mmCIF file of C-alpha atoms and ligand atoms in Angstrom:
data_model
loop_
_atom_site.group_PDB
_atom_site.id
_atom_site.type_symbol
_atom_site.label_atom_id
_atom_site.label_comp_id
_atom_site.label_asym_id
_atom_site.label_seq_id
_atom_site.Cartn_x
_atom_site.Cartn_y
_atom_site.Cartn_z
ATOM 1 C CA MET A 1 6.292 0.935 22.223
ATOM 2 C CA CYS A 2 9.157 3.136 21.662
ATOM 3 C CA THR A 3 10.741 6.487 21.307
ATOM 4 C CA GLN A 4 13.048 7.726 18.717
ATOM 5 C CA ALA A 5 15.260 10.489 19.884
ATOM 6 C CA MET A 6 12.632 13.164 20.274
ATOM 7 C CA ASP A 7 14.470 16.223 19.197
ATOM 8 C CA LEU A 8 12.648 16.925 16.009
ATOM 9 C CA ALA A 9 10.498 19.868 16.979
ATOM 10 C CA PRO A 10 11.256 23.314 15.693
ATOM 11 C CA LYS A 11 13.663 25.371 17.747
ATOM 12 C CA GLU A 12 12.043 26.997 20.728
ATOM 13 C CA GLU A 13 12.960 30.235 22.253
ATOM 14 C CA ARG A 14 14.688 29.825 25.582
ATOM 15 C CA ALA A 15 12.734 31.523 28.317
ATOM 16 C CA GLY A 16 14.587 34.665 29.327
ATOM 17 C CA LEU A 17 15.214 35.255 32.999
ATOM 18 C CA ARG A 18 12.950 38.024 34.195
ATOM 19 C CA SER A 19 14.079 38.843 37.689
ATOM 20 C CA ALA A 20 16.751 38.321 40.312
ATOM 21 C CA ASP A 21 14.402 35.874 42.066
ATOM 22 C CA GLU A 22 14.029 33.854 38.950
ATOM 23 C CA ALA A 23 17.788 33.906 38.361
ATOM 24 C CA ALA A 24 18.284 32.520 41.864
ATOM 25 C CA LEU A 25 15.700 29.796 41.222
ATOM 26 C CA ALA A 26 17.401 28.911 37.934
ATOM 27 C CA ALA A 27 20.801 28.689 39.632
ATOM 28 C CA ARG A 28 19.356 26.424 42.324
ATOM 29 C CA PHE A 29 17.707 24.261 39.645
ATOM 30 C CA GLU A 30 21.005 23.866 37.751
ATOM 31 C CA ALA A 31 22.778 22.977 41.003
ATOM 32 C CA ARG A 32 20.189 20.294 41.737
ATOM 33 C CA ILE A 33 20.621 18.857 38.242
ATOM 34 C CA ASP A 34 24.411 18.864 38.668
ATOM 35 C CA ALA A 35 24.022 17.063 41.998
ATOM 36 C CA GLY A 36 21.927 14.367 40.284
ATOM 37 C CA GLU A 37 18.755 15.197 42.240
ATOM 38 C CA TRP A 38 15.313 14.242 40.937
ATOM 39 C CA ILE A 39 13.005 17.045 39.825
ATOM 40 C CA GLU A 40 9.375 16.548 40.886
ATOM 41 C CA ALA A 41 6.230 18.069 39.362
ATOM 42 C CA LYS A 42 5.805 20.627 42.173
ATOM 43 C CA ASP A 43 9.413 21.851 41.916
ATOM 44 C CA TRP A 44 10.385 25.055 40.150
ATOM 45 C CA MET A 45 11.825 24.402 36.695
ATOM 46 C CA PRO A 46 12.832 26.601 33.752
ATOM 47 C CA GLU A 47 10.155 26.976 31.106
ATOM 48 C CA HIS A 48 12.401 25.491 28.440
ATOM 49 C CA TYR A 49 12.984 22.351 30.572
ATOM 50 C CA ARG A 50 9.197 22.008 31.029
ATOM 51 C CA LYS A 51 8.505 22.463 27.319
ATOM 52 C CA THR A 52 11.244 20.037 26.310
ATOM 53 C CA LEU A 53 9.769 17.399 28.598
ATOM 54 C CA VAL A 54 6.182 17.978 27.468
ATOM 55 C CA ARG A 55 7.307 17.586 23.874
ATOM 56 C CA GLN A 56 9.377 14.466 24.539
ATOM 57 C CA ILE A 57 6.927 12.685 26.855
ATOM 58 C CA SER A 58 3.868 13.456 24.725
ATOM 59 C CA GLN A 59 5.658 12.322 21.568
ATOM 60 C CA HIS A 60 6.628 9.177 23.426
ATOM 61 C CA ALA A 61 2.991 8.646 24.498
ATOM 62 C CA HIS A 62 1.771 9.177 20.925
ATOM 63 C CA SER A 63 4.352 6.644 19.717
ATOM 64 C CA GLU A 64 3.075 4.014 22.146
ATOM 65 C CA CYS A 65 -0.507 4.473 20.946
ATOM 66 C CA VAL A 66 0.242 4.719 17.222
ATOM 67 C CA GLY A 67 2.583 1.745 17.747
ATOM 68 C CA MET A 68 -0.434 -0.431 18.552
ATOM 69 C CA LEU A 69 -1.669 -0.098 14.960
ATOM 70 C CA PRO A 70 0.886 -2.028 12.854
ATOM 71 C CA GLU A 71 0.685 -5.073 15.126
ATOM 72 C CA GLY A 72 -3.022 -4.708 15.842
ATOM 73 C CA HIS A 73 -3.445 -5.470 12.158
ATOM 74 C CA TRP A 74 -2.257 -9.051 12.912
ATOM 75 C CA LEU A 75 -4.382 -9.789 15.992
ATOM 76 C CA THR A 76 -7.016 -11.555 13.916
ATOM 77 C CA ARG A 77 -4.406 -13.274 11.756
ATOM 78 C CA ALA A 78 -2.003 -14.736 14.355
ATOM 79 C CA PRO A 79 -1.126 -18.313 13.367
ATOM 80 C CA THR A 80 -1.832 -19.985 16.751
ATOM 81 C CA LEU A 81 -3.812 -19.285 19.911
ATOM 82 C CA LYS A 82 -0.532 -18.934 21.833
ATOM 83 C CA ARG A 83 0.823 -16.273 19.478
ATOM 84 C CA LYS A 84 -2.521 -14.473 19.474
ATOM 85 C CA ALA A 85 -2.612 -14.345 23.298
ATOM 86 C CA ILE A 86 0.979 -13.045 23.416
ATOM 87 C CA LEU A 87 0.272 -10.406 20.781
ATOM 88 C CA LEU A 88 -2.924 -9.287 22.529
ATOM 89 C CA ALA A 89 -0.986 -8.859 25.783
ATOM 90 C CA LYS A 90 1.754 -6.906 24.026
ATOM 91 C CA VAL A 91 -0.598 -4.547 22.206
ATOM 92 C CA GLN A 92 -2.470 -3.930 25.473
ATOM 93 C CA ASP A 93 0.847 -3.152 27.167
ATOM 94 C CA GLU A 94 1.556 -0.510 24.541
ATOM 95 C CA GLY A 95 -1.807 1.146 25.228
ATOM 96 C CA GLY A 96 -0.919 1.127 28.933
ATOM 97 C CA HIS A 97 2.449 2.731 28.206
ATOM 98 C CA GLY A 98 0.673 5.488 26.309
ATOM 99 C CA LEU A 99 -1.615 6.124 29.288
ATOM 100 C CA TYR A 100 1.222 6.237 31.866
ATOM 101 C CA LEU A 101 3.076 8.653 29.655
ATOM 102 C CA TYR A 102 0.133 10.978 29.018
ATOM 103 C CA ALA A 103 -0.322 11.045 32.806
ATOM 104 C CA ALA A 104 3.386 11.853 33.300
ATOM 105 C CA ALA A 105 3.172 14.693 30.754
ATOM 106 C CA GLU A 106 0.015 16.046 32.432
ATOM 107 C CA THR A 107 2.022 16.610 35.638
ATOM 108 C CA LEU A 108 3.792 19.366 33.685
ATOM 109 C CA GLY A 109 0.578 21.311 33.204
ATOM 110 C CA THR A 110 -0.460 20.276 29.707
ATOM 111 C CA SER A 111 -3.822 18.565 29.330
ATOM 112 C CA ARG A 112 -4.374 15.322 27.504
ATOM 113 C CA ASP A 113 -6.823 17.099 25.208
ATOM 114 C CA GLN A 114 -4.104 19.558 24.203
ATOM 115 C CA MET A 115 -1.638 16.761 23.507
ATOM 116 C CA LEU A 116 -4.144 14.783 21.462
ATOM 117 C CA ALA A 117 -5.218 17.852 19.525
ATOM 118 C CA ALA A 118 -1.556 18.373 18.570
ATOM 119 C CA LEU A 119 -1.323 14.774 17.365
ATOM 120 C CA HIS A 120 -4.605 14.792 15.469
ATOM 121 C CA GLY A 121 -3.785 18.133 13.869
ATOM 122 C CA GLY A 122 -0.493 16.732 12.572
ATOM 123 C CA LYS A 123 1.561 19.101 14.745
ATOM 124 C CA ALA A 124 3.000 16.552 17.183
ATOM 125 C CA LYS A 125 5.339 13.819 16.009
ATOM 126 C CA TYR A 126 5.461 10.146 16.871
ATOM 127 C CA SER A 127 8.161 7.622 16.094
ATOM 128 C CA SER A 128 8.560 7.355 12.323
ATOM 129 C CA ILE A 129 8.997 3.565 12.530
ATOM 130 C CA PHE A 130 5.218 3.124 12.844
ATOM 131 C CA ASN A 131 4.687 4.599 9.413
ATOM 132 C CA TYR A 132 5.934 1.357 7.856
ATOM 133 C CA PRO A 133 3.501 -1.463 7.002
ATOM 134 C CA THR A 134 3.384 -4.983 8.487
ATOM 135 C CA LEU A 135 3.180 -7.062 5.323
ATOM 136 C CA ALA A 136 3.613 -10.574 6.749
ATOM 137 C CA TRP A 137 3.339 -12.419 10.065
ATOM 138 C CA ALA A 138 7.139 -12.361 10.450
ATOM 139 C CA ASP A 139 6.930 -8.552 10.680
ATOM 140 C CA VAL A 140 5.317 -8.970 14.099
ATOM 141 C CA GLY A 141 8.312 -10.972 15.341
ATOM 142 C CA VAL A 142 10.761 -8.541 13.780
ATOM 143 C CA ILE A 143 8.998 -5.578 15.391
ATOM 144 C CA GLY A 144 9.398 -7.296 18.760
ATOM 145 C CA TRP A 145 13.045 -8.129 18.182
ATOM 146 C CA LEU A 146 14.242 -4.929 16.498
ATOM 147 C CA VAL A 147 11.712 -2.171 17.245
ATOM 148 C CA ASP A 148 11.088 -3.094 20.878
ATOM 149 C CA GLY A 149 14.812 -3.886 21.127
ATOM 150 C CA ALA A 150 15.658 -0.363 19.974
ATOM 151 C CA ALA A 151 13.007 0.994 22.332
ATOM 152 C CA ILE A 152 14.679 -0.711 25.299
ATOM 153 C CA MET A 153 18.066 0.670 24.280
ATOM 154 C CA ASN A 154 16.530 4.169 24.140
ATOM 155 C CA GLN A 155 14.407 3.861 27.255
ATOM 156 C CA VAL A 156 16.610 2.209 29.879
ATOM 157 C CA PRO A 157 18.664 5.432 30.232
ATOM 158 C CA LEU A 158 15.345 7.308 30.664
ATOM 159 C CA THR A 159 14.788 5.499 33.978
ATOM 160 C CA ARG A 160 17.520 7.906 35.186
ATOM 161 C CA CYS A 161 15.931 10.965 33.554
ATOM 162 C CA SER A 162 16.112 13.980 35.873
ATOM 163 C CA TYR A 163 12.320 14.434 35.767
ATOM 164 C CA ALA A 164 11.129 11.893 38.328
ATOM 165 C CA PRO A 165 7.540 11.190 37.105
ATOM 166 C CA TYR A 166 8.934 10.280 33.655
ATOM 167 C CA ALA A 167 11.744 8.190 35.150
ATOM 168 C CA ARG A 168 9.289 6.266 37.359
ATOM 169 C CA ALA A 169 6.960 5.540 34.424
ATOM 170 C CA MET A 170 9.932 4.232 32.461
ATOM 171 C CA VAL A 171 10.857 1.620 35.080
ATOM 172 C CA ARG A 172 7.687 -0.388 34.546
ATOM 173 C CA ILE A 173 7.597 0.299 30.818
ATOM 174 C CA CYS A 174 11.128 -1.055 30.373
ATOM 175 C CA ARG A 175 10.231 -4.298 32.140
ATOM 176 C CA GLU A 176 7.344 -4.788 29.730
ATOM 177 C CA GLU A 177 9.441 -3.815 26.702
ATOM 178 C CA SER A 178 11.866 -6.552 27.673
ATOM 179 C CA PHE A 179 9.029 -9.100 27.393
ATOM 180 C CA HIS A 180 8.099 -7.606 24.018
ATOM 181 C CA GLN A 181 11.613 -8.008 22.688
ATOM 182 C CA ARG A 182 11.854 -11.589 23.905
ATOM 183 C CA GLN A 183 8.525 -12.681 22.480
ATOM 184 C CA GLY A 184 9.567 -11.291 19.095
ATOM 185 C CA PHE A 185 12.919 -13.035 19.191
ATOM 186 C CA ASP A 186 11.271 -16.292 20.295
ATOM 187 C CA SER A 187 8.717 -16.154 17.494
ATOM 188 C CA LEU A 188 11.484 -15.628 14.903
ATOM 189 C CA HIS A 189 13.694 -18.294 16.498
ATOM 190 C CA VAL A 190 10.941 -20.920 16.224
ATOM 191 C CA MET A 191 10.341 -20.066 12.556
ATOM 192 C CA MET A 192 14.063 -20.081 11.736
ATOM 193 C CA LYS A 193 14.909 -23.308 13.587
ATOM 194 C CA GLU A 194 11.741 -25.383 13.192
ATOM 195 C CA GLY A 195 9.975 -23.730 10.262
ATOM 196 C CA THR A 196 9.811 -24.315 6.526
ATOM 197 C CA ASP A 197 12.032 -22.699 3.916
ATOM 198 C CA ALA A 198 9.135 -20.365 3.090
ATOM 199 C CA GLN A 199 8.918 -19.266 6.749
ATOM 200 C CA ARG A 200 12.671 -18.643 6.901
ATOM 201 C CA ALA A 201 12.460 -16.579 3.715
ATOM 202 C CA MET A 202 9.548 -14.609 5.220
ATOM 203 C CA VAL A 203 11.640 -13.824 8.325
ATOM 204 C CA GLN A 204 14.629 -12.723 6.242
ATOM 205 C CA ASP A 205 12.422 -10.493 4.091
ATOM 206 C CA ALA A 206 10.976 -8.827 7.194
ATOM 207 C CA VAL A 207 14.472 -8.280 8.643
ATOM 208 C CA ASP A 208 15.568 -6.730 5.326
ATOM 209 C CA ARG A 209 12.676 -4.238 5.445
ATOM 210 C CA TRP A 210 12.859 -3.301 9.156
ATOM 211 C CA TRP A 211 16.611 -3.137 9.800
ATOM 212 C CA TRP A 212 17.350 0.348 8.486
ATOM 213 C CA PRO A 213 14.183 2.017 9.823
ATOM 214 C CA SER A 214 15.082 0.486 13.230
ATOM 215 C CA LEU A 215 18.482 2.200 13.151
ATOM 216 C CA MET A 216 16.710 5.474 12.360
ATOM 217 C CA MET A 217 14.706 5.136 15.599
ATOM 218 C CA PHE A 218 17.659 6.586 17.513
ATOM 219 C CA GLY A 219 17.209 9.860 15.708
ATOM 220 C CA PRO A 220 19.544 11.917 13.533
ATOM 221 C CA PRO A 221 23.329 11.809 13.941
ATOM 222 C CA ASP A 222 24.608 13.676 17.002
ATOM 223 C CA ALA A 223 26.007 16.455 14.819
ATOM 224 C CA ASP A 224 22.510 17.182 13.416
ATOM 225 C CA SER A 225 20.578 16.720 16.638
ATOM 226 C CA GLN A 226 19.696 20.258 17.619
ATOM 227 C CA ASN A 227 18.191 19.738 21.080
ATOM 228 C CA SER A 228 20.370 16.862 22.274
ATOM 229 C CA ALA A 229 23.142 18.837 23.946
ATOM 230 C CA GLN A 230 20.754 20.795 26.181
ATOM 231 C CA SER A 231 18.786 17.633 27.002
ATOM 232 C CA MET A 232 22.008 15.917 28.035
ATOM 233 C CA ARG A 233 23.050 18.868 30.215
ATOM 234 C CA TRP A 234 19.679 18.701 31.963
ATOM 235 C CA GLY A 235 19.894 14.961 32.521
ATOM 236 C CA ILE A 236 16.806 14.312 30.393
ATOM 237 C CA LYS A 237 18.892 12.372 27.930
ATOM 238 C CA ARG A 238 21.807 10.305 29.236
ATOM 239 C CA LEU A 239 23.355 8.812 26.091
ATOM 240 C CA SER A 240 23.635 10.351 22.630
ATOM 241 C CA ASN A 241 21.779 9.108 19.538
ATOM 242 C CA ASP A 242 24.949 7.732 17.961
ATOM 243 C CA THR A 243 26.087 5.993 21.159
ATOM 244 C CA LEU A 244 22.732 4.260 21.527
ATOM 245 C CA ARG A 245 22.649 3.301 17.848
ATOM 246 C CA GLN A 246 26.111 1.728 18.105
ATOM 247 C CA LYS A 247 25.090 -0.302 21.174
ATOM 248 C CA PHE A 248 22.029 -1.524 19.292
ATOM 249 C CA VAL A 249 24.043 -2.586 16.225
ATOM 250 C CA ASP A 250 26.524 -4.459 18.425
ATOM 251 C CA ALA A 251 23.735 -6.330 20.231
ATOM 252 C CA CYS A 252 21.773 -7.166 17.081
ATOM 253 C CA ALA A 253 24.794 -8.376 15.114
ATOM 254 C CA GLU A 254 25.258 -11.169 17.660
ATOM 255 C CA GLN A 255 21.540 -11.939 17.986
ATOM 256 C CA ALA A 256 21.240 -12.214 14.179
ATOM 257 C CA LYS A 257 23.871 -14.975 14.240
ATOM 258 C CA VAL A 258 21.846 -16.914 16.814
ATOM 259 C CA LEU A 259 18.725 -16.531 14.693
ATOM 260 C CA GLY A 260 20.503 -17.381 11.457
ATOM 261 C CA VAL A 261 19.383 -14.237 9.621
ATOM 262 C CA THR A 262 21.548 -11.806 7.669
ATOM 263 C CA LEU A 263 21.369 -8.103 8.503
ATOM 264 C CA PRO A 264 21.057 -6.248 5.175
ATOM 265 C CA ASP A 265 24.279 -4.267 5.435
ATOM 266 C CA PRO A 266 27.337 -5.420 3.447
ATOM 267 C CA LEU A 267 29.512 -3.015 5.463
ATOM 268 C CA LEU A 268 28.539 -4.472 8.849
ATOM 269 C CA LYS A 269 31.772 -5.843 10.265
ATOM 270 C CA TRP A 270 33.450 -6.275 13.653
ATOM 271 C CA ASN A 271 36.202 -3.711 14.155
ATOM 272 C CA GLU A 272 38.767 -5.177 16.538
ATOM 273 C CA ALA A 273 40.503 -1.856 17.128
ATOM 274 C CA ARG A 274 37.291 -0.064 18.146
ATOM 275 C CA GLY A 275 35.806 -3.071 19.911
ATOM 276 C CA ARG A 276 32.613 -2.242 18.029
ATOM 277 C CA HIS A 277 30.899 -3.111 14.765
ATOM 278 C CA ASP A 278 31.327 -0.812 11.798
ATOM 279 C CA PHE A 279 28.174 -0.364 9.757
ATOM 280 C CA GLY A 280 27.070 1.241 6.505
ATOM 281 C CA PRO A 281 25.629 4.717 5.974
ATOM 282 C CA ILE A 282 22.004 5.387 6.875
ATOM 283 C CA ASP A 283 19.740 6.959 4.256
ATOM 284 C CA TRP A 284 18.741 10.048 6.228
ATOM 285 C CA SER A 285 16.743 11.402 3.300
ATOM 286 C CA GLU A 286 14.301 8.516 3.864
ATOM 287 C CA PHE A 287 14.127 9.331 7.574
ATOM 288 C CA TRP A 288 13.318 13.010 6.988
ATOM 289 C CA ARG A 289 10.808 12.119 4.294
ATOM 290 C CA VAL A 290 8.913 9.772 6.651
ATOM 291 C CA VAL A 291 9.134 12.205 9.584
ATOM 292 C CA GLY A 292 7.821 14.902 7.269
ATOM 293 C CA GLY A 293 4.663 12.899 6.560
ATOM 294 C CA ASP A 294 5.533 11.032 3.368
ATOM 295 C CA GLY A 295 6.075 7.493 4.707
ATOM 296 C CA PRO A 296 4.141 4.471 3.446
ATOM 297 C CA CYS A 297 1.443 4.643 6.176
ATOM 298 C CA ASN A 298 1.491 8.177 7.680
ATOM 299 C CA THR A 299 -1.975 9.094 6.412
ATOM 300 C CA GLU A 300 -3.486 5.762 7.427
ATOM 301 C CA ARG A 301 -1.991 5.848 10.946
ATOM 302 C CA LEU A 302 -3.159 9.380 11.702
ATOM 303 C CA ALA A 303 -6.613 8.694 10.261
ATOM 304 C CA ALA A 304 -6.922 5.625 12.527
ATOM 305 C CA ARG A 305 -6.078 7.707 15.614
ATOM 306 C CA VAL A 306 -8.521 10.478 14.673
ATOM 307 C CA GLN A 307 -11.227 7.880 14.015
ATOM 308 C CA ALA A 308 -10.584 6.253 17.410
ATOM 309 C CA TRP A 309 -10.916 9.672 19.084
ATOM 310 C CA GLU A 310 -14.206 10.378 17.309
ATOM 311 C CA ASP A 311 -15.568 6.892 18.007
ATOM 312 C CA GLY A 312 -14.729 7.354 21.695
ATOM 313 C CA ALA A 313 -16.709 10.600 22.073
ATOM 314 C CA TRP A 314 -19.691 8.812 23.683
ATOM 315 C CA VAL A 315 -17.402 7.214 26.288
ATOM 316 C CA ARG A 316 -15.955 10.583 27.276
ATOM 317 C CA GLU A 317 -19.422 12.140 27.412
ATOM 318 C CA ALA A 318 -20.762 9.256 29.536
ATOM 319 C CA ALA A 319 -17.804 9.494 31.934
ATOM 320 C CA LEU A 320 -18.331 13.249 32.349
ATOM 321 C CA ALA A 321 -22.102 12.803 32.895
ATOM 322 C CA HIS A 322 -21.395 10.132 35.515
ATOM 323 C CA GLU A 323 -18.922 12.391 37.280
ATOM 324 C CA ARG A 324 -21.405 15.305 37.282
ATOM 325 C CA LYS A 325 -24.071 13.062 38.849
ATOM 326 C CA ARG A 326 -21.640 11.726 41.452
ATOM 327 C CA ALA A 327 -20.559 15.272 42.382
ATOM 328 C CA ALA A 328 -24.201 16.419 42.616
ATOM 329 C CA ARG A 329 -25.092 13.469 44.852
ATOM 330 C CA GLU A 330 -22.120 14.211 47.065
ATOM 331 C CA GLN A 331 -23.166 17.858 47.367
ATOM 332 C CA ALA A 332 -26.764 16.921 48.207
ATOM 333 C CA ALA A 333 -25.700 14.449 50.897
HETATM 334 FE FE1 FE2 N 1 6.843 -2.531 23.285
HETATM 335 FE FE1 FE2 N 2 5.794 0.341 24.784
#
C-alpha cells in the first residue's frame, strides 16, 4: 500500500574502497548516476547503494503485505456487494504490490526468506500507519483517501528511482494506488453527500484519527532524516520528506472542502505569500513510539504475519516437492 520515508534503519558503515579497480568502478557509477542513467541488477554498484535499496524495497514490500491487514478486517463487514468487491480487489492489489517488490529486492541478491525472517524477527520495519486500528467502516474510505493518497505522493517520484527494477515495479503500482485513492474518496463522498448524520459523523471521526498518522507517513523532518541526503544524491529518493508532506497537505486541504470534512488542525491555513498551506506541529514522539513497537496494533500485526507464514508452510513444502519431481522427470527424459 505505501511507503513512509524508509530511512529509519540504524546507520550503516559505508563500504570502504578496497582497490584502484574498485575506485574506478565507483567513479563510473557516480558518473552514471549524475547522467541520469538507470542502474540494472547486473551492473556494478557500491555496497552501500545495494544495502540502502534492499532495506527500502523490502520495507516497502513488508508495508504492502502488512497493509492488507487493517482493511482485510472489513472484507466480511462491507456494507454492500459493490463495496465488498472493490475492497477485495484493493486488498488483492496490495498483496500483488508486496510480491513485485520482494521480487525487485531479490534482484539485489537478498532472498525472500531472509527478508521475511527480518520482518518476523522484528528487525525490519514497515510503515507505522498500519499499526493503527480500523474501528469503523469509514476508516476503509479514509485509508483509501489519505493513506493511499500519501502513498501515491511518496511513490510517483520512485518511478524515476535510479535502480531500474524498483522504478519499473513502481509504474504499475502507482496506477493501482490511484484507483485505491479514488475508491476511498468515492466511498467517503457518497456517505457525506447522500448519507445520514450518523454516517457523516463516522467519516469525520475517522478523518480525525487518521489525519496526523498520515502526515507521519512521509517520515521524520528533513533535518532529522539521517539517510535522506545520500539517497537523494544517488537518485533513489527524488523529493525530500518535508517537500512531499507539504504537497500532500496542499492536495488534501482542497479535497477535504469537496468532501465537506474538517481536517483536525486549527493551524491549517492557506499562506498567500508561500503559495502553500501552513499546518500545525506533528507529534513526533507518537511517531517514534509507534515505529519503536508501541503502537495500538504492532503486536497484533506482526503476529498475523508470522501466523500466515506458519500456516503457509505446507504450500511451500508442496511447491518444493513438485519442483523436485519435475526436475527429476526432466533429468530422466
Ligand atoms: Fe494501495
Ligand atoms: Fe500498494
